[in-house]
Tab-separated table of C-alpha atoms in Angstrom:
chain	number	residue	atom	x	y	z
S	1	UNK	CA	5.540	-12.501	-47.842
S	2	UNK	CA	3.165	-10.476	-45.661
S	3	UNK	CA	4.778	-9.356	-42.425
S	4	UNK	CA	2.951	-8.277	-39.271
S	5	UNK	CA	4.807	-6.692	-36.362
S	6	UNK	CA	2.964	-7.291	-33.131
S	7	UNK	CA	3.790	-4.799	-30.419
S	8	UNK	CA	2.951	-5.886	-26.909
S	9	UNK	CA	1.538	-3.452	-24.394
S	10	UNK	CA	3.935	-4.904	-21.833
S	11	UNK	CA	6.968	-3.827	-23.873
S	12	UNK	CA	7.710	-0.428	-22.310
S	13	UNK	CA	10.645	0.113	-24.657
S	14	UNK	CA	8.140	0.491	-27.492
S	15	UNK	CA	5.290	2.290	-25.758
S	16	UNK	CA	6.519	3.967	-22.597
S	17	UNK	CA	3.560	6.257	-21.930
S	18	UNK	CA	0.670	3.856	-22.537
S	19	UNK	CA	-1.601	3.675	-19.462
S	20	UNK	CA	-2.643	0.364	-17.974
S	21	UNK	CA	-5.574	-1.326	-19.716
S	22	UNK	CA	-8.801	-1.365	-17.716
S	23	UNK	CA	-11.267	-4.122	-18.626
S	24	UNK	CA	-14.890	-4.070	-17.485
S	25	UNK	CA	-17.545	-6.705	-18.051
S	26	UNK	CA	-20.953	-5.083	-17.869
S	27	UNK	CA	-24.096	-7.186	-17.568
S	28	UNK	CA	-27.270	-5.830	-19.146
S	29	UNK	CA	-30.800	-6.768	-18.240
S	30	UNK	CA	-33.097	-7.927	-21.014
S	31	UNK	CA	-36.197	-5.847	-21.589
S	32	UNK	CA	-39.546	-7.597	-21.315
S	33	UNK	CA	-39.714	-7.807	-25.121
S	34	UNK	CA	-36.222	-9.337	-25.295
S	35	UNK	CA	-36.999	-11.868	-22.565
S	36	UNK	CA	-40.224	-12.897	-24.319
S	37	UNK	CA	-38.455	-13.323	-27.672
S	38	UNK	CA	-35.579	-15.189	-26.020
S	39	UNK	CA	-37.942	-17.692	-24.423
S	40	UNK	CA	-39.866	-18.119	-27.693
S	41	UNK	CA	-36.620	-18.942	-29.548
S	42	UNK	CA	-35.613	-21.458	-26.872
S	43	UNK	CA	-39.063	-23.086	-26.865
S	44	UNK	CA	-39.052	-23.374	-30.658
S	45	UNK	CA	-35.606	-24.975	-30.599
S	46	UNK	CA	-36.578	-27.471	-27.906
S	47	UNK	CA	-39.644	-28.480	-29.895
S	48	UNK	CA	-37.693	-28.918	-33.143
S	49	UNK	CA	-34.748	-30.699	-31.543
S	50	UNK	CA	-36.966	-33.592	-30.442
S	51	UNK	CA	-37.320	-34.740	-34.036
S	52	UNK	CA	-33.748	-34.082	-35.183
S	53	UNK	CA	-30.514	-36.055	-34.970
S	54	UNK	CA	-26.798	-35.777	-35.689
S	55	UNK	CA	-25.631	-32.863	-37.795
S	56	UNK	CA	-29.143	-31.493	-38.161
S	57	UNK	CA	-29.429	-31.320	-34.383
S	58	UNK	CA	-26.033	-29.611	-34.011
S	59	UNK	CA	-26.910	-27.131	-36.742
S	60	UNK	CA	-30.178	-26.332	-35.007
S	61	UNK	CA	-28.403	-25.654	-31.715
S	62	UNK	CA	-25.843	-23.352	-33.367
S	63	UNK	CA	-28.523	-21.508	-35.347
S	64	UNK	CA	-30.489	-21.020	-32.132
S	65	UNK	CA	-27.458	-19.652	-30.323
S	66	UNK	CA	-26.960	-17.163	-33.140
S	67	UNK	CA	-30.593	-16.040	-32.911
S	68	UNK	CA	-30.313	-15.703	-29.119
S	69	UNK	CA	-27.272	-13.458	-29.525
S	70	UNK	CA	-29.303	-11.306	-31.915
S	71	UNK	CA	-32.164	-11.071	-29.414
S	72	UNK	CA	-29.686	-9.963	-26.749
S	73	UNK	CA	-28.394	-7.235	-29.053
S	74	UNK	CA	-31.819	-5.938	-30.061
S	75	UNK	CA	-35.182	-7.441	-31.074
S	76	UNK	CA	-35.077	-5.470	-34.326
S	77	UNK	CA	-31.921	-7.314	-35.344
S	78	UNK	CA	-33.427	-10.764	-34.963
S	79	UNK	CA	-36.784	-9.779	-36.429
S	80	UNK	CA	-35.093	-7.842	-39.285
S	81	UNK	CA	-38.219	-5.713	-39.528
S	82	UNK	CA	-36.685	-2.226	-39.560
S	83	UNK	CA	-38.608	-1.312	-36.416
S	84	UNK	CA	-37.667	1.500	-34.033
S	85	UNK	CA	-34.787	0.914	-31.598
S	86	UNK	CA	-35.240	3.139	-28.511
S	87	UNK	CA	-36.362	1.536	-25.254
S	88	UNK	CA	-36.299	-2.083	-26.470
S	89	UNK	CA	-32.810	-3.337	-25.583
S	90	UNK	CA	-30.987	-3.297	-22.256
S	91	UNK	CA	-27.684	-3.668	-24.096
S	92	UNK	CA	-28.315	-0.747	-26.445
S	93	UNK	CA	-29.362	1.403	-23.495
S	94	UNK	CA	-26.093	0.621	-21.707
S	95	UNK	CA	-24.051	1.330	-24.861
S	96	UNK	CA	-25.737	4.741	-25.073
S	97	UNK	CA	-24.932	5.459	-21.404
S	98	UNK	CA	-21.269	4.563	-21.922
S	99	UNK	CA	-21.054	6.706	-25.049
S	100	UNK	CA	-22.647	9.665	-23.248
S	101	UNK	CA	-19.798	9.512	-20.728
S	102	UNK	CA	-17.163	9.045	-23.443
S	103	UNK	CA	-18.404	11.983	-25.501
S	104	UNK	CA	-18.811	14.218	-22.446
S	105	UNK	CA	-15.099	13.686	-21.721
S	106	UNK	CA	-14.184	14.512	-25.324
S	107	UNK	CA	-12.909	10.974	-25.878
S	108	UNK	CA	-13.420	8.600	-28.796
S	109	UNK	CA	-14.733	5.056	-28.917
S	110	UNK	CA	-14.583	1.940	-31.066
S	111	UNK	CA	-17.619	-0.363	-31.088
S	112	UNK	CA	-17.114	-3.922	-32.316
S	113	UNK	CA	-19.940	-6.222	-33.352
S	114	UNK	CA	-19.975	-9.717	-34.823
S	115	UNK	CA	-22.951	-8.859	-37.029
S	116	UNK	CA	-22.439	-6.587	-40.038
S	117	UNK	CA	-26.180	-5.868	-40.261
S	118	UNK	CA	-26.274	-4.827	-36.604
S	119	UNK	CA	-23.307	-2.527	-37.212
S	120	UNK	CA	-25.333	-0.701	-39.850
S	121	UNK	CA	-28.283	-0.419	-37.453
S	122	UNK	CA	-25.981	0.857	-34.678
S	123	UNK	CA	-24.378	3.430	-36.937
S	124	UNK	CA	-27.701	4.974	-37.943
S	125	UNK	CA	-29.129	4.875	-34.424
S	126	UNK	CA	-26.051	6.382	-32.747
S	127	UNK	CA	-25.760	9.089	-35.402
S	128	UNK	CA	-29.372	10.114	-34.774
S	129	UNK	CA	-29.114	9.698	-30.997
S	130	UNK	CA	-25.998	11.837	-30.540
S	131	UNK	CA	-26.295	14.111	-33.577
S	132	UNK	CA	-22.749	13.264	-34.663
S	133	UNK	CA	-21.135	11.518	-37.568
S	134	UNK	CA	-20.558	7.822	-36.880
S	135	UNK	CA	-18.203	5.879	-39.123
S	136	UNK	CA	-18.826	2.236	-39.991
S	137	UNK	CA	-16.140	-0.143	-41.242
S	138	UNK	CA	-17.296	-3.564	-42.436
S	139	UNK	CA	-16.225	-6.324	-44.806
S	140	UNK	CA	-17.815	-4.602	-47.791
S	141	UNK	CA	-15.776	-1.431	-47.297
S	142	UNK	CA	-13.355	-0.953	-50.205
S	143	UNK	CA	-9.669	-0.643	-49.284
S	144	UNK	CA	-9.424	2.990	-50.389
S	145	UNK	CA	-12.532	3.882	-48.356
S	146	UNK	CA	-11.227	1.887	-45.399
S	147	UNK	CA	-7.895	3.727	-45.460
S	148	UNK	CA	-9.639	7.098	-45.738
S	149	UNK	CA	-11.988	6.210	-42.876
S	150	UNK	CA	-9.112	5.188	-40.606
S	151	UNK	CA	-7.216	8.395	-41.475
S	152	UNK	CA	-10.284	10.499	-40.676
S	153	UNK	CA	-10.865	8.750	-37.367
S	154	UNK	CA	-7.197	9.121	-36.433
S	155	UNK	CA	-7.206	12.813	-37.398
S	156	UNK	CA	-7.259	15.504	-34.739
S	157	UNK	CA	-10.845	16.546	-35.505
S	158	UNK	CA	-12.072	13.128	-36.602
S	159	UNK	CA	-15.433	11.604	-35.687
S	160	UNK	CA	-15.741	10.350	-32.097
S	161	UNK	CA	-17.386	6.992	-32.826
S	162	UNK	CA	-16.286	4.206	-35.142
S	163	UNK	CA	-18.379	1.039	-35.467
S	164	UNK	CA	-16.534	-2.000	-36.841
S	165	UNK	CA	-17.544	-5.514	-37.749
S	166	UNK	CA	-15.239	-7.963	-35.979
S	167	UNK	CA	-13.921	-9.638	-39.108
S	168	UNK	CA	-13.206	-6.403	-40.966
S	169	UNK	CA	-11.847	-4.474	-38.004
S	170	UNK	CA	-10.093	-7.194	-36.071
S	171	UNK	CA	-6.808	-7.364	-37.969
S	172	UNK	CA	-4.288	-4.913	-39.351
S	173	UNK	CA	-5.715	-1.622	-38.085
S	174	UNK	CA	-3.880	0.894	-35.951
S	175	UNK	CA	-6.561	2.947	-34.197
S	176	UNK	CA	-4.800	4.831	-31.436
S	177	UNK	CA	-7.189	7.811	-31.365
S	178	UNK	CA	-9.784	5.857	-29.382
S	179	UNK	CA	-9.432	5.521	-25.630
S	180	UNK	CA	-12.518	3.307	-25.249
S	181	UNK	CA	-13.343	-0.031	-26.898
S	182	UNK	CA	-16.799	-1.555	-26.577
S	183	UNK	CA	-17.420	-5.154	-27.622
S	184	UNK	CA	-21.166	-4.948	-28.225
S	185	UNK	CA	-21.200	-8.682	-28.864
S	186	UNK	CA	-18.350	-11.135	-29.043
S	187	UNK	CA	-17.345	-13.760	-31.555
S	188	UNK	CA	-17.493	-17.261	-30.176
S	189	UNK	CA	-14.987	-20.049	-30.288
S	190	UNK	CA	-16.458	-23.407	-31.139
S	191	UNK	CA	-14.864	-26.313	-29.349
S	192	UNK	CA	-15.338	-30.021	-29.830
S	193	UNK	CA	-17.827	-30.430	-27.021
S	194	UNK	CA	-18.950	-26.910	-26.327
S	195	UNK	CA	-19.684	-23.554	-27.820
S	196	UNK	CA	-18.672	-20.600	-25.712
S	197	UNK	CA	-18.021	-16.919	-26.178
S	198	UNK	CA	-14.380	-16.005	-26.354
């Protein structure tokens, strides 16, 4: 049967030289365009919810939450119009600032996103923005390509940025070359009475 060995950071017998983990939650301000789109999505949902009931109503709320998460990532993701990215997303601007610092230090970073299509957008944008190769691992990546990509990233002269979709990159990978992990957006856990980000 499949066997997974989970090593805990707290187990110093296994990893004696691992530094303490530092977690930071960074809040990003919506741009004017994002705020306008966000309000339009909320208004549309409130109008439609008046005439819905039961499962239809729940589905509408969940679909709206998904769209709001896309707006918070970038308007181009929600609109799916292939429009330009620079200057339109507070979150993308902050990701760029973090990566500037990471790359200036000669470090490497992993970027996780819930949305495979946003991962593709991020990869292209960051490649153009920093003039470096950016790898992208997603659910459609074949196993051989996935293994080669991980080996390249782990290599001494490997690319500095690896974008991963949460489902494809969340299990079974050993990516020790990165010293920074950015959760661009988080998967949510749906409870009985609430829906919250995990």
